Short mmCIF file of C-alpha atoms and ligand atoms in Angstrom, two decimals:
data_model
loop_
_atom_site.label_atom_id
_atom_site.label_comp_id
_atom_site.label_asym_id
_atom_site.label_seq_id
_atom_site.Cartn_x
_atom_site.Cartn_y
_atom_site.Cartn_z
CA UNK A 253 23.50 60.44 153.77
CA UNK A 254 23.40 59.26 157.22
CA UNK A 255 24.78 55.88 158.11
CA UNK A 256 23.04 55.64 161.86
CA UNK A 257 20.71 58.45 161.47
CA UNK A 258 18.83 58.27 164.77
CA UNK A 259 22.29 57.61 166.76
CA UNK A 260 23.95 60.93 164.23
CA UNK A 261 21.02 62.93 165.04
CA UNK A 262 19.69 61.96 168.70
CA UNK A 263 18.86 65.21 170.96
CA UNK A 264 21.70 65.90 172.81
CA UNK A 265 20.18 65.59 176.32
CA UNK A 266 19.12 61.88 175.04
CA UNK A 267 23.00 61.51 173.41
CA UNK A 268 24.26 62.72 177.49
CA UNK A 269 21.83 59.80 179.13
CA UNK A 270 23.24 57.22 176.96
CA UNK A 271 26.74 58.52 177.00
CA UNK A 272 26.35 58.28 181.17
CA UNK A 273 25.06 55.29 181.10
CA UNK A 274 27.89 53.87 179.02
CA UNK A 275 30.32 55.72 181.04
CA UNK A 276 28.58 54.21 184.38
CA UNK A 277 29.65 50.73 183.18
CA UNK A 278 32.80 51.43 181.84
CA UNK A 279 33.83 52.46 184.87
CA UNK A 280 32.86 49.07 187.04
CA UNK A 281 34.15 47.13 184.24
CA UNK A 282 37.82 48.96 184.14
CA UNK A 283 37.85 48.76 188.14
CA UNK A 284 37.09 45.27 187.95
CA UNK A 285 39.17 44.11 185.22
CA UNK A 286 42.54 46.23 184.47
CA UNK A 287 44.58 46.77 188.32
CA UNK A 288 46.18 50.01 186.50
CA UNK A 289 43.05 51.59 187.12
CA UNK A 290 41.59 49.90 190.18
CA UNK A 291 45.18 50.81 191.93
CA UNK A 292 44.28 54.21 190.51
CA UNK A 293 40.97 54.83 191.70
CA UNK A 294 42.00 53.26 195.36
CA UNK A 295 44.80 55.70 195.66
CA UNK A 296 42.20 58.55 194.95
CA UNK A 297 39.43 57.09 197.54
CA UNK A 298 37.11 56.88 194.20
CA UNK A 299 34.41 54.43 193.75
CA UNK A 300 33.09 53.27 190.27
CA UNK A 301 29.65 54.41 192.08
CA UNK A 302 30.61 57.77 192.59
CA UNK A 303 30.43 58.13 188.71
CA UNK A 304 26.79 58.94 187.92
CA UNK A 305 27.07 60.27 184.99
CA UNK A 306 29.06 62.47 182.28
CA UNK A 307 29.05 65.62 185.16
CA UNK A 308 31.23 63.19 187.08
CA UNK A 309 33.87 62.57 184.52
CA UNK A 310 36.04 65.04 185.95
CA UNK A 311 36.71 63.46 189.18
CA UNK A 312 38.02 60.34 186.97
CA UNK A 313 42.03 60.12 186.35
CA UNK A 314 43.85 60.49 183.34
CA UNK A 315 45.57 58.12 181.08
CA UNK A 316 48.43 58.89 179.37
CA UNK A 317 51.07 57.46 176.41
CA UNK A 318 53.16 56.48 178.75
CA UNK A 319 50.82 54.38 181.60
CA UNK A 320 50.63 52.15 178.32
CA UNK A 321 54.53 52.37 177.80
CA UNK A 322 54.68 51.18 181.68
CA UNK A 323 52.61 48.29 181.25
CA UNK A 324 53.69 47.03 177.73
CA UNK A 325 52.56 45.23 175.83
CA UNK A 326 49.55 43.95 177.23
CA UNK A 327 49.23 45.34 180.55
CA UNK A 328 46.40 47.86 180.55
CA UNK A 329 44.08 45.12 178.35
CA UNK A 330 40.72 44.17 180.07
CA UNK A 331 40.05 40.96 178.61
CA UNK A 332 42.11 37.52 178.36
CA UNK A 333 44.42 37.20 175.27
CA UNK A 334 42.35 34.26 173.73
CA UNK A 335 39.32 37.19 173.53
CA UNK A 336 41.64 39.09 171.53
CA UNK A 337 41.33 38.93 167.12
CA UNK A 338 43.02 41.64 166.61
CA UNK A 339 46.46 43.61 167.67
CA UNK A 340 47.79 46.56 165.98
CA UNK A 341 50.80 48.92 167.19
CA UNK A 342 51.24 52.51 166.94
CA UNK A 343 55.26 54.08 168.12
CA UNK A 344 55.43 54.58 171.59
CA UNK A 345 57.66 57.46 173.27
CA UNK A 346 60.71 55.03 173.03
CA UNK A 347 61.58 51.98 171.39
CA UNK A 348 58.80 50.16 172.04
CA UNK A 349 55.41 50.45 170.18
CA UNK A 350 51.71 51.19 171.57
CA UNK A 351 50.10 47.83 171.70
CA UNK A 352 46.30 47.90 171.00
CA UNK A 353 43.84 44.87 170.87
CA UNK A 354 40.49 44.43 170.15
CA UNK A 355 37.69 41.50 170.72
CA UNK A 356 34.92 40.78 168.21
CA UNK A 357 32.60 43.20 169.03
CA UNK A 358 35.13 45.88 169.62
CA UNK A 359 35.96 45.47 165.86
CA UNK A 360 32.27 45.65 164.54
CA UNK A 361 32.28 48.81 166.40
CA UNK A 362 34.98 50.53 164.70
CA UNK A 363 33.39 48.80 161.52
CA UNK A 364 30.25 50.96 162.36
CA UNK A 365 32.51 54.06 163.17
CA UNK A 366 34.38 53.73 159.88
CA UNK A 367 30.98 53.39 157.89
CA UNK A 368 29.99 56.63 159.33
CA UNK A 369 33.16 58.39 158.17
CA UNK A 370 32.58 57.03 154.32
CA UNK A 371 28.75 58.37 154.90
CA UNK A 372 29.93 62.19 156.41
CA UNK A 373 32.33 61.76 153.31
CA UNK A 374 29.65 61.13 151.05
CA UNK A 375 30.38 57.69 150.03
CA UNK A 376 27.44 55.41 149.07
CA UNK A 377 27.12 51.71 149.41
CA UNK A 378 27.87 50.36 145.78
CA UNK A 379 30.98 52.80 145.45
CA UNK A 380 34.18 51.26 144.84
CA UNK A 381 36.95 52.62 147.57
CA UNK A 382 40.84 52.46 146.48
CA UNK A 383 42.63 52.29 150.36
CA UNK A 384 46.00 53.68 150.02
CA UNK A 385 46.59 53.69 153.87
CA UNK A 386 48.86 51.25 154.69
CA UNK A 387 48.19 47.48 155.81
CA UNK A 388 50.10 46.40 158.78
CA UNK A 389 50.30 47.34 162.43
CA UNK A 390 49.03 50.83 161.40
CA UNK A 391 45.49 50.98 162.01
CA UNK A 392 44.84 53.56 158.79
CA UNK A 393 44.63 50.24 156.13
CA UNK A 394 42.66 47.81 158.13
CA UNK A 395 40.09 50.27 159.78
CA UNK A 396 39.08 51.92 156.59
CA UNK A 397 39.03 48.37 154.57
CA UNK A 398 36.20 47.08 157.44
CA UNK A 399 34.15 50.45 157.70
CA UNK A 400 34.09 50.55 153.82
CA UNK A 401 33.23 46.48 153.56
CA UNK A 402 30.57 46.78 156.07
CA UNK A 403 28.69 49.91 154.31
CA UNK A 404 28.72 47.79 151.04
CA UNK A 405 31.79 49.31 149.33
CA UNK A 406 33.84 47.40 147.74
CA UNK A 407 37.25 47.69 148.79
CA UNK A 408 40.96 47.67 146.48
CA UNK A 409 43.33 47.37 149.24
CA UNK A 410 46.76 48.70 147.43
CA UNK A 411 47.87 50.08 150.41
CA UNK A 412 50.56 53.24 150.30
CA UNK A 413 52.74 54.39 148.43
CA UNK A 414 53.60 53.03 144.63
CA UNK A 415 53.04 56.22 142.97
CA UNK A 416 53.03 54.41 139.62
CA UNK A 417 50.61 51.64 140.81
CA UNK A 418 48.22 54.04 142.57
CA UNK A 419 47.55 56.01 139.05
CA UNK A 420 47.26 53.01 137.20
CA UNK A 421 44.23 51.95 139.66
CA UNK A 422 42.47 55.29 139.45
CA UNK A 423 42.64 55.00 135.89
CA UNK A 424 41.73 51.25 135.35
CA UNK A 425 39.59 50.91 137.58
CA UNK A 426 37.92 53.68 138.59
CA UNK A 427 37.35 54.16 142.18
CA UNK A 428 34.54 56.78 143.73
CA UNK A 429 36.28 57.06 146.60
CA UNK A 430 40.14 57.18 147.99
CA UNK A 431 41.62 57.74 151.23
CA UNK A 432 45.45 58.84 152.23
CA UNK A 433 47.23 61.26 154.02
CA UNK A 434 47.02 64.81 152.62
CA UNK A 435 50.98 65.16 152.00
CA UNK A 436 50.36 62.03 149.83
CA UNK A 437 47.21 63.24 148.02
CA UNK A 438 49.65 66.05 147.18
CA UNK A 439 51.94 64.25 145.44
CA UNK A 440 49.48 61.91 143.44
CA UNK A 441 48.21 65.43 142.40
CA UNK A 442 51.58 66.53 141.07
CA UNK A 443 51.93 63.12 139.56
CA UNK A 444 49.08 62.63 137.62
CA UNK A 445 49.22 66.29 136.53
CA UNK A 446 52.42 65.77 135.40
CA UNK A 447 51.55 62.61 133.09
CA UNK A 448 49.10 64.49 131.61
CA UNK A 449 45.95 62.76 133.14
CA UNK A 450 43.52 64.94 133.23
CA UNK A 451 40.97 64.56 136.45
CA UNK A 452 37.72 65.35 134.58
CA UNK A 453 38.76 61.76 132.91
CA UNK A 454 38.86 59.99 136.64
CA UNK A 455 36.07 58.85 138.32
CA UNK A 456 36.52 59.47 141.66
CA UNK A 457 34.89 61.84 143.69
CA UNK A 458 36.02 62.16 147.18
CA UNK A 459 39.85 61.63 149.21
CA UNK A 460 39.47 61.20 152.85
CA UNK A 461 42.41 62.45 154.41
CA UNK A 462 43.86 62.15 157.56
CA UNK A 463 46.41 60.18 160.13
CA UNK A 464 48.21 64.07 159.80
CA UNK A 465 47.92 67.46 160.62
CA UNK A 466 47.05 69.57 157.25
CA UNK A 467 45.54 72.70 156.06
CA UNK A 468 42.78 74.54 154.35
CA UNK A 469 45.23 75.45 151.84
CA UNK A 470 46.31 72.39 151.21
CA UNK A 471 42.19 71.20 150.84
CA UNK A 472 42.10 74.15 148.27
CA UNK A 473 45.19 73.19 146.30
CA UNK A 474 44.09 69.25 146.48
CA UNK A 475 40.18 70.23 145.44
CA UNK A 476 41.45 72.06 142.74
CA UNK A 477 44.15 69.32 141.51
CA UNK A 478 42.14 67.06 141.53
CA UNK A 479 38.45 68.49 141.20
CA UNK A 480 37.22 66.22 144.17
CA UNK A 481 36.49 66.88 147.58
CA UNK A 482 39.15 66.52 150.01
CA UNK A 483 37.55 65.50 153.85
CA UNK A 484 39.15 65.32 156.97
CA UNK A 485 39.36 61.93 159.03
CA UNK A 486 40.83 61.75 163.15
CA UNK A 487 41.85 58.80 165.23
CA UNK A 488 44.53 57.06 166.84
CA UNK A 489 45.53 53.92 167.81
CA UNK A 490 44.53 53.84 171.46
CA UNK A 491 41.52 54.98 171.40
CA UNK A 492 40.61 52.71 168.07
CA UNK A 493 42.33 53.86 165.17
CA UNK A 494 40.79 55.65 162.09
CA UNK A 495 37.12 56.57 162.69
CA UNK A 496 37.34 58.66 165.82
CA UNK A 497 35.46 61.66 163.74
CA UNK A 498 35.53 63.13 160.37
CA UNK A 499 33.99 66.15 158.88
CA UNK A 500 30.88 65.82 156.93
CA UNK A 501 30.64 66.84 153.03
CA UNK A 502 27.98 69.44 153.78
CA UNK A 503 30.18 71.74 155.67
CA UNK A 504 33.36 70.75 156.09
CA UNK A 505 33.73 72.41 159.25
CA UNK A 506 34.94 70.17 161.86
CA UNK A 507 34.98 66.73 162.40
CA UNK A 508 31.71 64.83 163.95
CA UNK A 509 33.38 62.97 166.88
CA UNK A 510 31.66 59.47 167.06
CA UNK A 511 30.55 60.56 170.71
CA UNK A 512 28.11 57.57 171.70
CA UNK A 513 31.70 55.54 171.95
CA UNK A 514 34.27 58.14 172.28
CA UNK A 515 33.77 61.01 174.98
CA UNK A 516 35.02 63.96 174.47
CA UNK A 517 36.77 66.50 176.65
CA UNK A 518 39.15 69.80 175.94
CA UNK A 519 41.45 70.53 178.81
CA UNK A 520 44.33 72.88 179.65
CA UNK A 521 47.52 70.77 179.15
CA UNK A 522 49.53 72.32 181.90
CA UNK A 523 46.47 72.25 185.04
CA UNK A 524 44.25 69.41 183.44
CA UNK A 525 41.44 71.85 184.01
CA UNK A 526 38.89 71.70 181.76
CA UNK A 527 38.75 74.86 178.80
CA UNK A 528 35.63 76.71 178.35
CA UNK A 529 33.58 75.29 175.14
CA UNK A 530 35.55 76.69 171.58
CA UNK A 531 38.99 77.57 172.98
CA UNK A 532 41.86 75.23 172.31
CA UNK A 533 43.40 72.76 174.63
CA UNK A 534 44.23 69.11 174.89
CA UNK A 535 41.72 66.48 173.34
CA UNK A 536 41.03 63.90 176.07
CA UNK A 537 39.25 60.55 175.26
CA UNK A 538 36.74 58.22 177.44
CA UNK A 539 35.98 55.03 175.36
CA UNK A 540 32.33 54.51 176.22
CA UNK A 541 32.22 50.66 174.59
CA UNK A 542 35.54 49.23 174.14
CA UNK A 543 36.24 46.01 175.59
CA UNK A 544 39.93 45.03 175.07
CA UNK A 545 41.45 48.24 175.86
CA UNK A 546 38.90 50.88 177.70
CA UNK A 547 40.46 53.79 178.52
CA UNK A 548 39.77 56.85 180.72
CA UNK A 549 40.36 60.44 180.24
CA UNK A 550 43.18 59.25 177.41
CA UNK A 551 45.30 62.25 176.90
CA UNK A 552 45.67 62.73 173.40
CA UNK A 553 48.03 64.67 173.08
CA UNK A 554 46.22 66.56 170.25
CA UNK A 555 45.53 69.99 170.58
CA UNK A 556 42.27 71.37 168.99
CA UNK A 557 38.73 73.12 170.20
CA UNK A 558 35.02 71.36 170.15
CA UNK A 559 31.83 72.94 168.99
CA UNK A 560 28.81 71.71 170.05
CA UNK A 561 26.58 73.88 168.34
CA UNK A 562 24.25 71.79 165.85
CA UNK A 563 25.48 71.41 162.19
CA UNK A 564 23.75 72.32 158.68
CA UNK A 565 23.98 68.52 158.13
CA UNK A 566 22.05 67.63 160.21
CA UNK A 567 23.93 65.68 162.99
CA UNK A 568 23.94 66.51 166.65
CA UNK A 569 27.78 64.98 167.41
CA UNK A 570 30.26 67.92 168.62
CA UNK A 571 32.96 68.50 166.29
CA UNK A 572 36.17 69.29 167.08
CA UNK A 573 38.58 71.62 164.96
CA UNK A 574 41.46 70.42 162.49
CA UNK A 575 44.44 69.75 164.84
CA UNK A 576 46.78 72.79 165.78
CA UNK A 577 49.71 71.32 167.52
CA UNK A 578 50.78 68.88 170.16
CA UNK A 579 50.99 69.48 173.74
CA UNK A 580 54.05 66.89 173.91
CA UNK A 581 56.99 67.01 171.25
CA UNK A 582 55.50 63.90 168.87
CA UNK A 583 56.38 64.56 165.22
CA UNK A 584 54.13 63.10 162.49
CA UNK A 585 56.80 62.19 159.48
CA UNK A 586 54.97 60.34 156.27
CA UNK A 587 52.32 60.05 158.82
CA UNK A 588 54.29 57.77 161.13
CA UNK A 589 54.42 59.46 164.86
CA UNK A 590 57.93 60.06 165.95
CA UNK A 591 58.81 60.88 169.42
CA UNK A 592 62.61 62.60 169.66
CA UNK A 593 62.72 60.42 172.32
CA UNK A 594 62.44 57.20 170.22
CA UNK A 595 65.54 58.57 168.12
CA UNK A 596 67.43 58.89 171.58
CA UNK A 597 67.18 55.37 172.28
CA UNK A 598 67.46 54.16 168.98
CA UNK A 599 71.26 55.91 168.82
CA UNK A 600 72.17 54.56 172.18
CA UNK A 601 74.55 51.95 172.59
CA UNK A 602 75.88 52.39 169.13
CA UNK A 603 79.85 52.17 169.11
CA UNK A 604 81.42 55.07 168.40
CA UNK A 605 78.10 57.67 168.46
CA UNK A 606 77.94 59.61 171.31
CA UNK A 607 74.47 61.13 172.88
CA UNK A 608 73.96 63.95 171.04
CA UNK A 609 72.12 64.64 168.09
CA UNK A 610 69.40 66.90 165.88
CA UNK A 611 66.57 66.47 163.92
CA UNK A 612 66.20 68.16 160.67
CA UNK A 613 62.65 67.78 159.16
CA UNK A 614 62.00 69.36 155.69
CA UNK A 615 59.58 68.59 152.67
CA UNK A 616 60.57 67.59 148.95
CA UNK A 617 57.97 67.08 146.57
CA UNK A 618 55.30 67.11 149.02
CA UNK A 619 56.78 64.21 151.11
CA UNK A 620 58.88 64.66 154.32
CA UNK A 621 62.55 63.95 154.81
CA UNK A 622 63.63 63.21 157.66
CA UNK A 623 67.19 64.16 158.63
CA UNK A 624 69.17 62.44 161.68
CA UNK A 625 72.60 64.26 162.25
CA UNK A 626 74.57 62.55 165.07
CA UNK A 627 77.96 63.18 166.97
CA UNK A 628 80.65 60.42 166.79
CA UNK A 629 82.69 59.85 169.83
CA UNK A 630 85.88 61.77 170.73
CA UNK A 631 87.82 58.33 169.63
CA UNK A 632 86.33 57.69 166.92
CA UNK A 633 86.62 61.14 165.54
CA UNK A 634 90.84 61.11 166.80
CA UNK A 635 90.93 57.73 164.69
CA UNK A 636 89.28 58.59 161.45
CA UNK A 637 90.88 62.32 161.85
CA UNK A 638 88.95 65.43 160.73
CA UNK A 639 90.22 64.33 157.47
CA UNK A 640 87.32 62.24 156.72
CA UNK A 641 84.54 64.91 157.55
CA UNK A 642 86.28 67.19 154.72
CA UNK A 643 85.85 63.69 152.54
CA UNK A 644 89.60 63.04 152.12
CA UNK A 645 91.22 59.53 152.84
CA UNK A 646 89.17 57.01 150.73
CA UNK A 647 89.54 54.05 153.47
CA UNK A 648 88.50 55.86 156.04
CA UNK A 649 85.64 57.29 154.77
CA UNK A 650 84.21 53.68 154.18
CA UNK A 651 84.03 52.83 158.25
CA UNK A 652 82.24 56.35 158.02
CA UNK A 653 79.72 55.34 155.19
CA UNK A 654 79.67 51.78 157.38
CA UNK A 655 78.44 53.86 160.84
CA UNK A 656 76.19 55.77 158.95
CA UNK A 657 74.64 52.46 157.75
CA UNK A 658 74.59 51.30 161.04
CA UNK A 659 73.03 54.08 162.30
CA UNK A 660 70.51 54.16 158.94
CA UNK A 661 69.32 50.48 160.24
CA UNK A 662 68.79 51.21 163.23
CA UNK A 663 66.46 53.94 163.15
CA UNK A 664 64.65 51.99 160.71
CA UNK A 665 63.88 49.47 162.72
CA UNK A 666 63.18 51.30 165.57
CA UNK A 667 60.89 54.14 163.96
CA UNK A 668 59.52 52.29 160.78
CA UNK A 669 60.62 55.27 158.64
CA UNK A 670 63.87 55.83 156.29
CA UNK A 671 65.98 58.58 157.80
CA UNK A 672 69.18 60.51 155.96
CA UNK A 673 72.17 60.48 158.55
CA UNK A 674 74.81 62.75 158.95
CA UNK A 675 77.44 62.38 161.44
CA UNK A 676 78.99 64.96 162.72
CA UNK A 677 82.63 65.64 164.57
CA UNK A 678 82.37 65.78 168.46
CA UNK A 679 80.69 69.06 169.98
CA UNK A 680 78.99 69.87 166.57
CA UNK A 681 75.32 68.86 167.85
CA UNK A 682 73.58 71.59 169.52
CA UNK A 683 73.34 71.85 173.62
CA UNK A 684 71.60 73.21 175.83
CA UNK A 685 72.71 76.76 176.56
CA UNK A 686 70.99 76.36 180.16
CA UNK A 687 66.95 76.34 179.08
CA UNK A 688 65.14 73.80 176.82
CA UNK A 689 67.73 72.31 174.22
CA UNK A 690 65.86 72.54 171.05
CA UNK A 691 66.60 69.21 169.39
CA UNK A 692 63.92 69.46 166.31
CA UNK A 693 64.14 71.45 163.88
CA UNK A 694 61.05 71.50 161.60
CA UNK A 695 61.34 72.96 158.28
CA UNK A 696 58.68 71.54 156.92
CA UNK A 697 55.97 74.63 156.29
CA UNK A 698 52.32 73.24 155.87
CA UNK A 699 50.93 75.89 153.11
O1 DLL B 389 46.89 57.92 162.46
C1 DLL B 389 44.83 56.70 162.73
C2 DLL B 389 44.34 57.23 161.44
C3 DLL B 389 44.53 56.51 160.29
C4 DLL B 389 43.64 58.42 161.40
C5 DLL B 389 44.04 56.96 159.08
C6 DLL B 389 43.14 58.90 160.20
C7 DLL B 389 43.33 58.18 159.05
P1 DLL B 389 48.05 56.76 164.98
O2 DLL B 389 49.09 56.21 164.08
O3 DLL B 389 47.93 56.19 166.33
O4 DLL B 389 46.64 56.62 164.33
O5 DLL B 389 48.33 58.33 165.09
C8 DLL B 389 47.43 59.15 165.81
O6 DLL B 389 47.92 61.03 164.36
O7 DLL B 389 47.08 61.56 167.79
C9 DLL B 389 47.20 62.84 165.69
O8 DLL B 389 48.34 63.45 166.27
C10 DLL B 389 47.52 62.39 164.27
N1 DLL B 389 46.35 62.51 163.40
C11 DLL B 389 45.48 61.56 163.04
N2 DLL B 389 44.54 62.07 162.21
C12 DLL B 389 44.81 63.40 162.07
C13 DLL B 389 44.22 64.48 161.35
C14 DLL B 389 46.22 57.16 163.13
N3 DLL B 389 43.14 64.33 160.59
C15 DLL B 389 47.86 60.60 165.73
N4 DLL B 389 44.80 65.70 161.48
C16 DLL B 389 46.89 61.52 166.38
C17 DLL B 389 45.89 65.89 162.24
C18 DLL B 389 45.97 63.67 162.83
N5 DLL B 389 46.50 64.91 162.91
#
């Protein structure tokens, strides 16, 4: 089912003449309104009528993570605050989140976006959708809640996690449809297998997965589980949140990118240049219609390839692959990005830790733990003695258990996420041996 059909399925040389037409205005409008990019396109001699049409995107500049960082919170916006209804936050590369807004219309569009991702899913206006992305700042609860209201689904917004709660829905009440990330799918698999449900007894149909890089082994093992089909949804806050693209049921080979608002590009990370059609490189945004936050050339950070060879579903859209890697060092941990260099300034100015640390990422039961190990200061270390890091003196250990805590809360409320700590004596982090210090280390093996 098509949700749009003559937008899904225009020609592409008609999609190209509305997608440069869209582009045109976008342009004026972000040289008029947002002095990031007017000071941008001065400093490059560029005029918004230079830009005729998609052929011209290239000479455009790029946006990245961190012109947003330099202009937080709502710096690169285009319209006044009161034109705002909406503001939702994704982490930033330090302490401080990505702030997104959006006006009235720019919601309805990601309303229409969203509806297309239940159609390519091959959800059906009367189904009954059980949301287990979460509600909050992240965009995955809200997003999928609008798109599934506005197609004429009705929505059970549990948000994530309660493992307990989540099979007690499924079975109650039946749901066609659910949508999480795949690492949580997995577990809910395990789970209900384990309490003896069996799936041929639950109703639903189809989980749309996504906000996280997964596999096609992990489809397989989730299909199988749980005798549905298992789809694959893309977005990200900037650029609007869920709805970006998603693969259609028919062939589950790629994800349609929404491209009448969101235009595509795959360049070379390193030069910017752009990559030849199929080979992999950096996923780089235009937003054709937003008005809050428009944003050119938005470097995803993503890397994938596009196809633009017509699918057996019928739609024209390109479709990009799944996602295989990042060109910068963001983790994705229960689905929540991480930069490494969010845990840096989370651990500074802590008394007694001192600047070094490592990252240990592994899986357990599906899910991902999240391991912070962290040097304490020369004092603190000659205070407590090496006593305490064998587990000795009782006393001691409780100003250890007390940093740890400290440490614990902090990263919490800087990354959203539960971390273990581990301190460790002074010199016991790993450092640089003259290249790249490798601060990550990521355990975690996607089957
Ligand atoms: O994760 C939006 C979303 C919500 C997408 C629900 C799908 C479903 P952010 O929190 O801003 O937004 O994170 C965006 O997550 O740049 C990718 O690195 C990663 N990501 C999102 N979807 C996928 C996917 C939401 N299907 C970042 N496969 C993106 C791999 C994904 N990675």
């Amino acid at each position: 089912m098509f949700w749009n059909e003559k937008i899904e399925t225009m020609p592409r040389d008609e999609l190209a003449a509305l997608q440069g037409e869209r582009l045109r205005k976008i342009v004026a409008y972000v040289y008029e309104r947002v002095p990031f990019y007017k000071e941008k396109f001065d400093q490059m001699g560029l005029k918004p009528d230079d830009i005729r049409g998609v052929e011209d995107l290239g000479r455009l500049p790029f946006t990245k993570k961190t012109d947003l960082r330099d202009t937080y919170p709502f710096g690169m916006f285009a319209v006044p605050r009161e034109e705002l209804i909406r503001i939702h936050a994704s982490s930033g590369t330090t302490g401080k989140p990505t702030v997104v807004g959006y006006t009235r219309d720019d919601l309805q569009v990601w309303a229409e976006v969203c509806a297309r991702c239940f159609a390519l899913s091959g959800a059906r206006p009367g189904d009954m959708f059980q949301n287990a992305y979460g509600y909050g700042l992240f965009t995955g609860g809200l997003g999928m809640h609008y798109g599934a209201e506005y197609m004429g689904i009705s929505v059970i917004p549990v948000s994530g996690g309660n493992t307990a709660r989540q099979i007690m829905i499924l079975q109650d009440f039946q749901p066609d449809v659910m949508a999480c990330t795949p690492s949580y799918a997995l577990t809910l698999a395990d789970r209900l297998l384990e309490e003896g449900v069996n799936p041929a007894d639950l109703r639903v149909r189809v989980f749309i997965l996504g906000a996280e890089p997964w596999t096609e082994e992990m489809r397989a093992e989730l299909e199988e589980k749980l005798q549905v089909d298992a789809v694959n949804i893309y977005g990200l806050s900037e650029i609007i949140g869920p709805g970006v693209s998603n693969e259609c049921i028919e062939a589950k080979d790629g994800m349609h990118i929404m491209e009448d608002h969101f235009l595509p590009e795959i360049i070379n990370p390193d030069t910017g240049e752009p990559m030849p059609e199929g080979e992999v490189g950096e996923l780089v945004f235009t937003t054709l219609t937003k008005q809050a936050l428009p944003l050119i050339r938005y470097r995803t950070g993503d890397l994938c390839s596009i196809t633009y060879e017509k699918c057996k579903c019928g739609r024209t859209h390109a479709r990009m692959s799944r996602i295989l890697g990042r060109a910068d060092d963001m983790l994705i941990v229960r689905g929540v990005n991480v930069f490494p260099s969010q845990i840096e300034s989370a651990l500074l100015n802590i008394e007694h830790i001192a600047p070094h640390y490592c990252l240990v990422l592994s899986r357990e039961e599906h899910l991902d733990v999240m391991e912070v190990q962290v040097e304490v200061t020369d004092e603190f270390f000659r205070e407590v003695g090496d006593e305490v890091f064998s587990g000795h003196a009782m006393e001691i250990v409780e100003e250890v258990r007390e940093l740890e805590n400290i440490v614990r809360t902090r990263l919490r409320e800087t990354l959203g996420l539960n971390a273990r700590v581990k301190l460790l004596g002074p010199g016991e982090a790993p450092r640089s041996q003259g290249g790249k210090l490798k601060r990550v280390i990521d355990n975690r093996v996607l089957k």
